[in-house]
């Protein structure tokens, strides 16, 4: 058993997965999602996989699949060779001695170690995280930055299909006054049938937020995600105290230390926790626990993961008691190709935890080959 857990090889592969339609953020959009898969193989013949992914390139947090591949291949892989996959804490410490920051790259490796370890034991990854708090998670759908009629039509078709009951609108691509008018129009059309949340992706300044956000609250928007720059906790706290609806911290929240600072200042009422930006499953569990202890619920947020990263985030969201504000783990639904041999199950506005060892999924090797970037 002991030797079976030893790591014999680490491989990284970049794939570009086509999307069903372009996905737009405040300043960039994408037609395909680049994803880095990290495969960790053990002496016992088990292969675990983790995913490194950011939404449409380095604008969000500085990392991209290309930087992640370089950091993993050149600096992290030599640390992993010959180590046991269950030596997580010491491996993590050794990686941090060599690589600062780069939390997205570290997350890909950390998830692959968990997947390998759980497969070796024949248990689900959630077991390694302390067991289940739930077996499925509600899912919000992200609407784009298109004009109000286009967005309303998409929302109504999702509601009719029974797929989603709440929506998140991306803001920040237009002048704030026009953007607010667009969101108010959408919110009024959906009043009484679906909740509307907005994500400004840190694109506004303090004064814009303080003058524009009350209009969204008056229109019935139920939550505002990260209106101002991540490091500006003073402004986030001021806005949260001034606004009658909750603020969710995303760009401001990457580490457990961030979580402590945010709760101490009541700078946000909800945490957006991504296993990617937080450096993996363990730190995500810590952040959700800090939030829960401070009365701040967590939301299972996304970096537009393929089904591999989505399954990892789902194991976290189902294992962490504090993830009581649902999720947005819709990445695979944006993709035009199924990357798994058996797709993840989405039904009734929920995503369901798969059975089986490790992450509970199997990548389709033909699809990896087809979309591999060489
Ligand atoms: Mg966000």
mmCIF file of C-alpha atoms and ligand atoms in Angstrom:
data_model
loop_
_atom_site.group_PDB
_atom_site.id
_atom_site.type_symbol
_atom_site.label_atom_id
_atom_site.label_comp_id
_atom_site.label_asym_id
_atom_site.label_seq_id
_atom_site.Cartn_x
_atom_site.Cartn_y
_atom_site.Cartn_z
ATOM 1 C CA UNK A 1 0.000 0.000 0.000
ATOM 2 C CA UNK A 2 2.684 2.442 1.058
ATOM 3 C CA UNK A 3 4.615 2.140 -2.191
ATOM 4 C CA UNK A 4 1.409 2.174 -4.237
ATOM 5 C CA UNK A 5 0.815 5.779 -3.148
ATOM 6 C CA UNK A 6 4.149 7.035 -4.477
ATOM 7 C CA UNK A 7 4.019 9.460 -7.391
ATOM 8 C CA UNK A 8 5.796 8.142 -10.467
ATOM 9 C CA UNK A 9 4.846 10.772 -13.046
ATOM 10 C CA UNK A 10 3.131 14.122 -13.487
ATOM 11 C CA UNK A 11 1.810 15.222 -16.866
ATOM 12 C CA UNK A 12 0.225 18.509 -17.941
ATOM 13 C CA UNK A 13 -2.027 18.920 -20.988
ATOM 14 C CA UNK A 14 -3.699 22.099 -22.257
ATOM 15 C CA UNK A 15 -7.039 21.643 -24.018
ATOM 16 C CA UNK A 16 -9.192 24.330 -25.667
ATOM 17 C CA UNK A 17 -12.837 23.373 -25.202
ATOM 18 C CA UNK A 18 -15.271 25.060 -27.620
ATOM 19 C CA UNK A 19 -18.193 26.944 -26.052
ATOM 20 C CA UNK A 20 -21.850 26.844 -27.148
ATOM 21 C CA UNK A 21 -21.868 30.624 -27.451
ATOM 22 C CA UNK A 22 -19.313 33.344 -26.701
ATOM 23 C CA UNK A 23 -19.109 34.074 -22.951
ATOM 24 C CA UNK A 24 -18.585 37.742 -22.143
ATOM 25 C CA UNK A 25 -17.067 39.407 -19.127
ATOM 26 C CA UNK A 26 -16.724 43.133 -18.498
ATOM 27 C CA UNK A 27 -13.718 43.608 -20.807
ATOM 28 C CA UNK A 28 -13.016 40.281 -22.533
ATOM 29 C CA UNK A 29 -14.966 37.467 -24.140
ATOM 30 C CA UNK A 30 -14.126 33.919 -25.208
ATOM 31 C CA UNK A 31 -15.264 31.358 -27.794
ATOM 32 C CA UNK A 32 -13.339 28.455 -26.261
ATOM 33 C CA UNK A 33 -12.219 27.841 -22.699
ATOM 34 C CA UNK A 34 -8.535 26.898 -22.280
ATOM 35 C CA UNK A 35 -8.036 24.342 -19.502
ATOM 36 C CA UNK A 36 -4.889 22.755 -18.036
ATOM 37 C CA UNK A 37 -5.246 19.151 -16.914
ATOM 38 C CA UNK A 38 -2.663 17.866 -14.433
ATOM 39 C CA UNK A 39 -2.394 14.071 -14.266
ATOM 40 C CA UNK A 40 -0.677 12.523 -11.234
ATOM 41 C CA UNK A 41 0.171 8.823 -11.601
ATOM 42 C CA UNK A 42 1.108 6.513 -8.733
ATOM 43 C CA UNK A 43 3.180 3.337 -8.470
ATOM 44 C CA UNK A 44 -0.068 1.448 -7.808
ATOM 45 C CA UNK A 45 -1.331 2.379 -11.286
ATOM 46 C CA UNK A 46 -3.849 5.032 -10.176
ATOM 47 C CA UNK A 47 -4.133 8.312 -12.115
ATOM 48 C CA UNK A 48 -5.651 11.385 -10.475
ATOM 49 C CA UNK A 49 -6.558 14.554 -12.341
ATOM 50 C CA UNK A 50 -6.874 18.203 -11.404
ATOM 51 C CA UNK A 51 -7.780 21.238 -13.482
ATOM 52 C CA UNK A 52 -6.118 24.626 -13.763
ATOM 53 C CA UNK A 53 -8.486 27.186 -15.234
ATOM 54 C CA UNK A 54 -9.197 30.915 -15.242
ATOM 55 C CA UNK A 55 -12.085 32.728 -16.925
ATOM 56 C CA UNK A 56 -10.819 33.758 -20.373
ATOM 57 C CA UNK A 57 -7.180 34.485 -19.623
ATOM 58 C CA UNK A 58 -5.048 36.424 -17.165
ATOM 59 C CA UNK A 59 -7.324 39.479 -16.702
ATOM 60 C CA UNK A 60 -8.972 38.025 -13.566
ATOM 61 C CA UNK A 61 -5.999 37.158 -11.410
ATOM 62 C CA UNK A 62 -2.801 37.304 -13.466
ATOM 63 C CA UNK A 63 -2.502 33.567 -14.175
ATOM 64 C CA UNK A 64 -3.319 31.762 -17.445
ATOM 65 C CA UNK A 65 -3.163 28.112 -18.509
ATOM 66 C CA UNK A 66 0.233 28.854 -20.067
ATOM 67 C CA UNK A 67 1.723 30.252 -16.836
ATOM 68 C CA UNK A 68 0.184 27.391 -14.860
ATOM 69 C CA UNK A 69 1.709 24.773 -17.142
ATOM 70 C CA UNK A 70 5.148 26.334 -16.811
ATOM 71 C CA UNK A 71 4.933 26.618 -13.016
ATOM 72 C CA UNK A 72 3.692 23.031 -12.626
ATOM 73 C CA UNK A 73 6.163 21.468 -15.084
ATOM 74 C CA UNK A 74 9.248 23.356 -14.045
ATOM 75 C CA UNK A 75 8.819 24.072 -10.335
ATOM 76 C CA UNK A 76 6.144 21.811 -8.787
ATOM 77 C CA UNK A 77 6.633 18.478 -10.604
ATOM 78 C CA UNK A 78 10.186 17.955 -9.250
ATOM 79 C CA UNK A 79 8.772 18.332 -5.715
ATOM 80 C CA UNK A 80 6.105 15.684 -6.346
ATOM 81 C CA UNK A 81 8.275 12.888 -7.780
ATOM 82 C CA UNK A 82 8.631 9.989 -5.338
ATOM 83 C CA UNK A 83 6.342 11.534 -2.699
ATOM 84 C CA UNK A 84 3.157 9.857 -1.419
ATOM 85 C CA UNK A 85 -0.090 11.415 -2.630
ATOM 86 C CA UNK A 86 -1.389 11.523 0.974
ATOM 87 C CA UNK A 87 1.600 13.627 2.113
ATOM 88 C CA UNK A 88 -0.535 16.673 1.303
ATOM 89 C CA UNK A 89 0.415 19.128 4.003
ATOM 90 C CA UNK A 90 4.160 18.656 3.666
ATOM 91 C CA UNK A 91 3.947 18.715 -0.136
ATOM 92 C CA UNK A 92 1.957 21.945 0.114
ATOM 93 C CA UNK A 93 4.564 23.467 2.427
ATOM 94 C CA UNK A 94 7.391 22.443 0.093
ATOM 95 C CA UNK A 95 5.578 23.910 -2.927
ATOM 96 C CA UNK A 96 5.054 27.193 -1.046
ATOM 97 C CA UNK A 97 8.789 27.300 -0.285
ATOM 98 C CA UNK A 98 9.472 27.343 -4.046
ATOM 99 C CA UNK A 99 6.410 29.065 -5.570
ATOM 100 C CA UNK A 100 4.664 32.127 -4.095
ATOM 101 C CA UNK A 101 1.067 33.021 -5.138
ATOM 102 C CA UNK A 102 0.048 31.107 -8.339
ATOM 103 C CA UNK A 103 -2.987 29.755 -6.483
ATOM 104 C CA UNK A 104 -4.739 28.546 -9.665
ATOM 105 C CA UNK A 105 -1.736 26.382 -10.608
ATOM 106 C CA UNK A 106 -1.434 25.050 -7.059
ATOM 107 C CA UNK A 107 -5.158 24.203 -7.038
ATOM 108 C CA UNK A 108 -4.769 22.009 -10.142
ATOM 109 C CA UNK A 109 -2.017 20.010 -8.426
ATOM 110 C CA UNK A 110 -3.779 19.831 -5.050
ATOM 111 C CA UNK A 111 -6.989 18.503 -6.627
ATOM 112 C CA UNK A 112 -5.028 15.888 -8.616
ATOM 113 C CA UNK A 113 -3.401 14.709 -5.362
ATOM 114 C CA UNK A 114 -6.826 14.425 -3.682
ATOM 115 C CA UNK A 115 -8.259 12.545 -6.667
ATOM 116 C CA UNK A 116 -5.324 10.083 -6.681
ATOM 117 C CA UNK A 117 -5.436 9.569 -2.927
ATOM 118 C CA UNK A 118 -9.219 9.063 -2.837
ATOM 119 C CA UNK A 119 -9.032 6.608 -5.768
ATOM 120 C CA UNK A 120 -6.284 4.659 -3.976
ATOM 121 C CA UNK A 121 -8.600 4.379 -0.938
ATOM 122 C CA UNK A 122 -11.723 3.698 -3.033
ATOM 123 C CA UNK A 123 -13.606 6.666 -1.530
ATOM 124 C CA UNK A 124 -15.000 9.953 -2.863
ATOM 125 C CA UNK A 125 -12.904 13.127 -2.509
ATOM 126 C CA UNK A 126 -15.578 14.509 -0.153
ATOM 127 C CA UNK A 127 -14.624 11.771 2.345
ATOM 128 C CA UNK A 128 -11.116 13.226 2.542
ATOM 129 C CA UNK A 129 -12.704 16.603 3.279
ATOM 130 C CA UNK A 130 -14.681 15.305 6.259
ATOM 131 C CA UNK A 131 -17.799 13.815 4.681
ATOM 132 C CA UNK A 132 -21.000 15.183 3.230
ATOM 133 C CA UNK A 133 -23.077 18.175 4.317
ATOM 134 C CA UNK A 134 -25.317 17.752 1.225
ATOM 135 C CA UNK A 135 -25.449 15.676 -1.981
ATOM 136 C CA UNK A 136 -26.434 18.403 -4.445
ATOM 137 C CA UNK A 137 -26.186 22.173 -4.744
ATOM 138 C CA UNK A 138 -28.581 24.747 -6.270
ATOM 139 C CA UNK A 139 -27.188 26.511 -9.312
ATOM 140 C CA UNK A 140 -27.533 30.089 -10.546
ATOM 141 C CA UNK A 141 -27.178 30.742 -14.292
ATOM 142 C CA UNK A 142 -24.912 33.545 -15.537
ATOM 143 C CA UNK A 143 -26.447 35.801 -18.147
ATOM 144 C CA UNK A 144 -24.191 37.837 -20.417
ATOM 145 C CA UNK A 145 -23.690 41.529 -21.049
ATOM 146 C CA UNK A 146 -26.100 41.684 -24.022
ATOM 147 C CA UNK A 147 -29.014 44.199 -24.198
ATOM 148 C CA UNK A 148 -31.983 43.647 -21.860
ATOM 149 C CA UNK A 149 -34.376 41.965 -24.353
ATOM 150 C CA UNK A 150 -31.750 39.327 -25.303
ATOM 151 C CA UNK A 151 -30.953 38.620 -21.660
ATOM 152 C CA UNK A 152 -34.631 38.412 -20.634
ATOM 153 C CA UNK A 153 -35.367 35.985 -23.476
ATOM 154 C CA UNK A 154 -32.524 33.698 -22.369
ATOM 155 C CA UNK A 155 -33.635 33.872 -18.725
ATOM 156 C CA UNK A 156 -37.260 33.039 -19.564
ATOM 157 C CA UNK A 157 -36.257 30.060 -21.702
ATOM 158 C CA UNK A 158 -34.122 28.704 -18.814
ATOM 159 C CA UNK A 159 -37.053 29.207 -16.418
ATOM 160 C CA UNK A 160 -39.454 27.445 -18.783
ATOM 161 C CA UNK A 161 -37.093 24.494 -19.037
ATOM 162 C CA UNK A 162 -36.992 24.326 -15.221
ATOM 163 C CA UNK A 163 -33.205 24.509 -15.317
ATOM 164 C CA UNK A 164 -32.586 27.577 -13.164
ATOM 165 C CA UNK A 165 -34.485 29.738 -10.701
ATOM 166 C CA UNK A 166 -31.985 32.537 -10.172
ATOM 167 C CA UNK A 167 -29.697 34.474 -12.490
ATOM 168 C CA UNK A 168 -26.467 36.400 -12.272
ATOM 169 C CA UNK A 169 -25.836 39.284 -14.633
ATOM 170 C CA UNK A 170 -22.348 40.377 -15.551
ATOM 171 C CA UNK A 171 -21.901 44.173 -15.400
ATOM 172 C CA UNK A 172 -19.016 46.532 -16.115
ATOM 173 C CA UNK A 173 -18.874 46.330 -19.915
ATOM 174 C CA UNK A 174 -20.793 49.595 -20.458
ATOM 175 C CA UNK A 175 -21.032 53.038 -18.906
ATOM 176 C CA UNK A 176 -22.399 52.505 -15.380
ATOM 177 C CA UNK A 177 -25.596 54.537 -15.950
ATOM 178 C CA UNK A 178 -26.480 52.535 -19.103
ATOM 179 C CA UNK A 179 -25.517 49.278 -17.441
ATOM 180 C CA UNK A 180 -27.746 50.020 -14.451
ATOM 181 C CA UNK A 181 -30.674 50.892 -16.735
ATOM 182 C CA UNK A 182 -30.192 47.545 -18.553
ATOM 183 C CA UNK A 183 -30.111 45.538 -15.311
ATOM 184 C CA UNK A 184 -33.098 47.400 -13.845
ATOM 185 C CA UNK A 185 -35.085 46.531 -17.013
ATOM 186 C CA UNK A 186 -34.135 42.838 -16.737
ATOM 187 C CA UNK A 187 -34.865 42.696 -12.992
ATOM 188 C CA UNK A 188 -38.297 44.278 -13.418
ATOM 189 C CA UNK A 189 -39.185 41.779 -16.181
ATOM 190 C CA UNK A 190 -38.169 38.833 -13.965
ATOM 191 C CA UNK A 191 -39.746 40.198 -10.748
ATOM 192 C CA UNK A 192 -41.664 37.507 -8.902
ATOM 193 C CA UNK A 193 -40.405 34.629 -11.091
ATOM 194 C CA UNK A 194 -36.628 34.609 -10.578
ATOM 195 C CA UNK A 195 -33.989 36.242 -8.420
ATOM 196 C CA UNK A 196 -31.398 38.494 -10.081
ATOM 197 C CA UNK A 197 -27.848 38.975 -8.810
ATOM 198 C CA UNK A 198 -25.100 41.063 -10.412
ATOM 199 C CA UNK A 199 -21.313 40.709 -10.685
ATOM 200 C CA UNK A 200 -19.374 43.898 -11.420
ATOM 201 C CA UNK A 201 -16.002 42.093 -11.448
ATOM 202 C CA UNK A 202 -14.235 44.907 -9.587
ATOM 203 C CA UNK A 203 -14.754 47.414 -12.443
ATOM 204 C CA UNK A 204 -16.307 50.360 -10.542
ATOM 205 C CA UNK A 205 -14.803 52.904 -8.185
ATOM 206 C CA UNK A 206 -16.188 53.699 -4.739
ATOM 207 C CA UNK A 207 -18.232 56.725 -5.782
ATOM 208 C CA UNK A 208 -19.814 54.976 -8.776
ATOM 209 C CA UNK A 209 -20.775 52.073 -6.532
ATOM 210 C CA UNK A 210 -22.216 54.309 -3.804
ATOM 211 C CA UNK A 211 -24.316 56.289 -6.308
ATOM 212 C CA UNK A 212 -25.415 53.478 -8.670
ATOM 213 C CA UNK A 213 -25.945 50.431 -6.442
ATOM 214 C CA UNK A 214 -28.942 51.835 -4.502
ATOM 215 C CA UNK A 215 -30.831 51.941 -7.846
ATOM 216 C CA UNK A 216 -30.229 48.199 -8.270
ATOM 217 C CA UNK A 217 -31.370 47.517 -4.708
ATOM 218 C CA UNK A 218 -34.550 49.563 -5.310
ATOM 219 C CA UNK A 219 -35.260 47.554 -8.489
ATOM 220 C CA UNK A 220 -35.135 44.274 -6.548
ATOM 221 C CA UNK A 221 -31.624 42.977 -7.308
ATOM 222 C CA UNK A 222 -30.953 40.526 -4.460
ATOM 223 C CA UNK A 223 -27.152 40.593 -4.264
ATOM 224 C CA UNK A 224 -24.132 42.530 -5.635
ATOM 225 C CA UNK A 225 -20.811 40.786 -6.243
ATOM 226 C CA UNK A 226 -17.499 42.643 -5.952
ATOM 227 C CA UNK A 227 -18.288 46.183 -7.187
ATOM 228 C CA UNK A 228 -14.798 47.602 -6.452
ATOM 229 C CA UNK A 229 -11.175 46.483 -6.775
ATOM 230 C CA UNK A 230 -10.183 43.430 -4.742
ATOM 231 C CA UNK A 231 -7.571 45.107 -2.531
ATOM 232 C CA UNK A 232 -9.870 48.049 -1.635
ATOM 233 C CA UNK A 233 -11.487 46.595 1.485
ATOM 234 C CA UNK A 234 -12.231 50.063 2.899
ATOM 235 C CA UNK A 235 -14.530 50.835 -0.031
ATOM 236 C CA UNK A 236 -16.095 47.355 0.005
ATOM 237 C CA UNK A 237 -16.902 47.690 3.715
ATOM 238 C CA UNK A 238 -18.325 51.194 3.248
ATOM 239 C CA UNK A 239 -20.541 50.015 0.388
ATOM 240 C CA UNK A 240 -21.682 46.929 2.289
ATOM 241 C CA UNK A 241 -22.647 49.044 5.298
ATOM 242 C CA UNK A 242 -24.528 51.532 3.107
ATOM 243 C CA UNK A 243 -26.451 49.017 0.971
ATOM 244 C CA UNK A 244 -29.642 47.235 2.092
ATOM 245 C CA UNK A 245 -28.767 44.116 0.020
ATOM 246 C CA UNK A 246 -25.789 41.778 0.540
ATOM 247 C CA UNK A 247 -22.371 42.275 -1.019
ATOM 248 C CA UNK A 248 -20.504 39.121 -2.077
ATOM 249 C CA UNK A 249 -16.683 39.182 -1.985
ATOM 250 C CA UNK A 250 -14.916 37.526 -4.933
ATOM 251 C CA UNK A 251 -11.761 39.309 -6.159
ATOM 252 C CA UNK A 252 -11.214 40.454 -2.531
ATOM 253 C CA UNK A 253 -11.205 36.857 -1.234
ATOM 254 C CA UNK A 254 -8.475 34.374 -2.122
ATOM 255 C CA UNK A 255 -6.912 33.211 1.141
ATOM 256 C CA UNK A 256 -8.071 32.346 4.658
ATOM 257 C CA UNK A 257 -6.348 35.569 5.813
ATOM 258 C CA UNK A 258 -8.530 37.544 3.383
ATOM 259 C CA UNK A 259 -11.561 35.789 4.857
ATOM 260 C CA UNK A 260 -10.596 36.861 8.395
ATOM 261 C CA UNK A 261 -10.055 40.483 7.310
ATOM 262 C CA UNK A 262 -13.379 40.622 5.456
ATOM 263 C CA UNK A 263 -15.388 39.175 8.335
ATOM 264 C CA UNK A 264 -13.645 41.389 10.909
ATOM 265 C CA UNK A 265 -14.691 44.499 8.963
ATOM 266 C CA UNK A 266 -18.042 43.170 7.752
ATOM 267 C CA UNK A 267 -16.836 44.107 4.252
ATOM 268 C CA UNK A 268 -19.106 41.449 2.684
ATOM 269 C CA UNK A 269 -22.120 39.374 3.718
ATOM 270 C CA UNK A 270 -21.367 36.376 1.440
ATOM 271 C CA UNK A 271 -18.148 34.663 0.315
ATOM 272 C CA UNK A 272 -17.647 33.592 -3.329
ATOM 273 C CA UNK A 273 -15.383 30.564 -2.844
ATOM 274 C CA UNK A 274 -13.633 29.067 -5.877
ATOM 275 C CA UNK A 275 -11.406 26.041 -5.405
ATOM 276 C CA UNK A 276 -9.309 27.520 -8.248
ATOM 277 C CA UNK A 277 -8.511 31.040 -7.009
ATOM 278 C CA UNK A 278 -8.185 29.789 -3.403
ATOM 279 C CA UNK A 279 -5.442 27.281 -4.241
ATOM 280 C CA UNK A 280 -7.467 24.101 -3.834
ATOM 281 C CA UNK A 281 -9.898 22.153 -1.685
ATOM 282 C CA UNK A 282 -8.230 22.544 1.722
ATOM 283 C CA UNK A 283 -8.034 26.356 1.647
ATOM 284 C CA UNK A 284 -11.603 26.520 0.312
ATOM 285 C CA UNK A 285 -12.779 24.427 3.281
ATOM 286 C CA UNK A 286 -10.908 26.764 5.657
ATOM 287 C CA UNK A 287 -12.423 29.876 4.084
ATOM 288 C CA UNK A 288 -15.961 28.461 4.252
ATOM 289 C CA UNK A 289 -15.362 27.511 7.898
ATOM 290 C CA UNK A 290 -14.133 31.013 8.765
ATOM 291 C CA UNK A 291 -17.223 32.429 7.069
ATOM 292 C CA UNK A 292 -19.547 30.046 8.897
ATOM 293 C CA UNK A 293 -17.965 30.911 12.253
ATOM 294 C CA UNK A 294 -18.521 34.616 11.512
ATOM 295 C CA UNK A 295 -22.074 34.189 10.209
ATOM 296 C CA UNK A 296 -21.046 34.692 6.561
ATOM 297 C CA UNK A 297 -22.448 32.040 4.165
ATOM 298 C CA UNK A 298 -20.393 30.806 1.214
ATOM 299 C CA UNK A 299 -21.339 30.396 -2.441
ATOM 300 C CA UNK A 300 -19.772 27.745 -4.696
ATOM 301 C CA UNK A 301 -18.407 30.083 -7.366
ATOM 302 C CA UNK A 302 -16.833 29.291 -10.743
ATOM 303 C CA UNK A 303 -13.864 30.114 -12.968
ATOM 304 C CA UNK A 304 -15.753 28.402 -15.852
ATOM 305 C CA UNK A 305 -14.312 24.984 -15.107
ATOM 306 C CA UNK A 306 -14.679 21.979 -17.368
ATOM 307 C CA UNK A 307 -16.376 18.967 -15.712
ATOM 308 C CA UNK A 308 -13.118 18.040 -13.898
ATOM 309 C CA UNK A 309 -12.800 21.347 -12.039
ATOM 310 C CA UNK A 310 -16.571 21.468 -11.624
ATOM 311 C CA UNK A 311 -16.546 18.053 -9.928
ATOM 312 C CA UNK A 312 -13.757 19.234 -7.600
ATOM 313 C CA UNK A 313 -15.739 22.346 -6.663
ATOM 314 C CA UNK A 314 -18.850 20.209 -6.207
ATOM 315 C CA UNK A 315 -17.073 17.904 -3.731
ATOM 316 C CA UNK A 316 -16.030 21.021 -1.793
ATOM 317 C CA UNK A 317 -19.518 22.553 -1.949
ATOM 318 C CA UNK A 318 -21.105 19.304 -0.746
ATOM 319 C CA UNK A 319 -18.536 18.772 2.031
ATOM 320 C CA UNK A 320 -18.417 22.297 3.490
ATOM 321 C CA UNK A 321 -21.342 22.963 5.869
ATOM 322 C CA UNK A 322 -20.975 26.734 5.296
ATOM 323 C CA UNK A 323 -21.805 26.637 1.555
ATOM 324 C CA UNK A 324 -25.452 27.598 2.077
ATOM 325 C CA UNK A 325 -25.730 30.248 -0.673
ATOM 326 C CA UNK A 326 -25.884 27.858 -3.616
ATOM 327 C CA UNK A 327 -23.495 27.750 -6.540
ATOM 328 C CA UNK A 328 -22.793 28.812 -10.087
ATOM 329 C CA UNK A 329 -21.096 25.570 -11.163
ATOM 330 C CA UNK A 330 -22.451 25.759 -14.714
ATOM 331 C CA UNK A 331 -19.126 25.617 -16.600
ATOM 332 C CA UNK A 332 -19.828 22.309 -18.397
ATOM 333 C CA UNK A 333 -23.204 23.643 -19.617
ATOM 334 C CA UNK A 334 -21.422 26.426 -21.535
ATOM 335 C CA UNK A 335 -19.240 23.887 -23.355
ATOM 336 C CA UNK A 336 -20.149 22.465 -26.753
ATOM 337 C CA UNK A 337 -18.328 19.173 -26.106
ATOM 338 C CA UNK A 338 -18.797 16.635 -23.300
ATOM 339 C CA UNK A 339 -15.362 15.879 -21.854
ATOM 340 C CA UNK A 340 -16.491 12.972 -19.629
ATOM 341 C CA UNK A 341 -17.490 9.421 -20.473
ATOM 342 C CA UNK A 342 -20.539 9.989 -18.205
ATOM 343 C CA UNK A 343 -21.732 13.607 -17.871
ATOM 344 C CA UNK A 344 -22.347 15.348 -14.546
ATOM 345 C CA UNK A 345 -26.040 15.352 -13.636
ATOM 346 C CA UNK A 346 -27.844 18.693 -13.767
ATOM 347 C CA UNK A 347 -31.572 18.591 -12.901
ATOM 348 C CA UNK A 348 -34.210 20.755 -11.189
ATOM 349 C CA UNK A 349 -31.853 23.728 -10.876
ATOM 350 C CA UNK A 350 -29.317 21.572 -9.000
ATOM 351 C CA UNK A 351 -25.998 19.869 -9.706
ATOM 352 C CA UNK A 352 -25.762 16.383 -8.169
ATOM 353 C CA UNK A 353 -22.632 14.839 -6.648
ATOM 354 C CA UNK A 354 -21.465 11.837 -8.705
ATOM 355 C CA UNK A 355 -20.820 8.470 -7.055
ATOM 356 C CA UNK A 356 -17.564 6.632 -7.428
ATOM 357 C CA UNK A 357 -14.017 6.955 -6.129
ATOM 358 C CA UNK A 358 -12.000 10.162 -6.338
ATOM 359 C CA UNK A 359 -13.850 12.975 -8.085
ATOM 360 C CA UNK A 360 -16.385 10.382 -9.292
ATOM 361 C CA UNK A 361 -15.819 11.173 -12.972
ATOM 362 C CA UNK A 362 -13.830 9.800 -15.922
ATOM 363 C CA UNK A 363 -12.297 12.052 -18.586
ATOM 364 C CA UNK A 364 -12.892 10.819 -22.133
ATOM 365 C CA UNK A 365 -9.355 10.287 -23.550
ATOM 366 C CA UNK A 366 -10.602 10.762 -27.132
ATOM 367 C CA UNK A 367 -11.924 14.230 -26.255
ATOM 368 C CA UNK A 368 -8.712 15.179 -24.498
ATOM 369 C CA UNK A 369 -6.812 14.114 -27.629
ATOM 370 C CA UNK A 370 -9.212 15.974 -29.931
ATOM 371 C CA UNK A 371 -8.935 19.336 -28.134
ATOM 372 C CA UNK A 372 -5.356 19.100 -26.999
ATOM 373 C CA UNK A 373 -3.189 22.111 -27.890
ATOM 374 C CA UNK A 374 0.172 21.084 -29.316
HETATM 375 MG MG1 LIG B 1 -17.100 37.114 -9.652
#
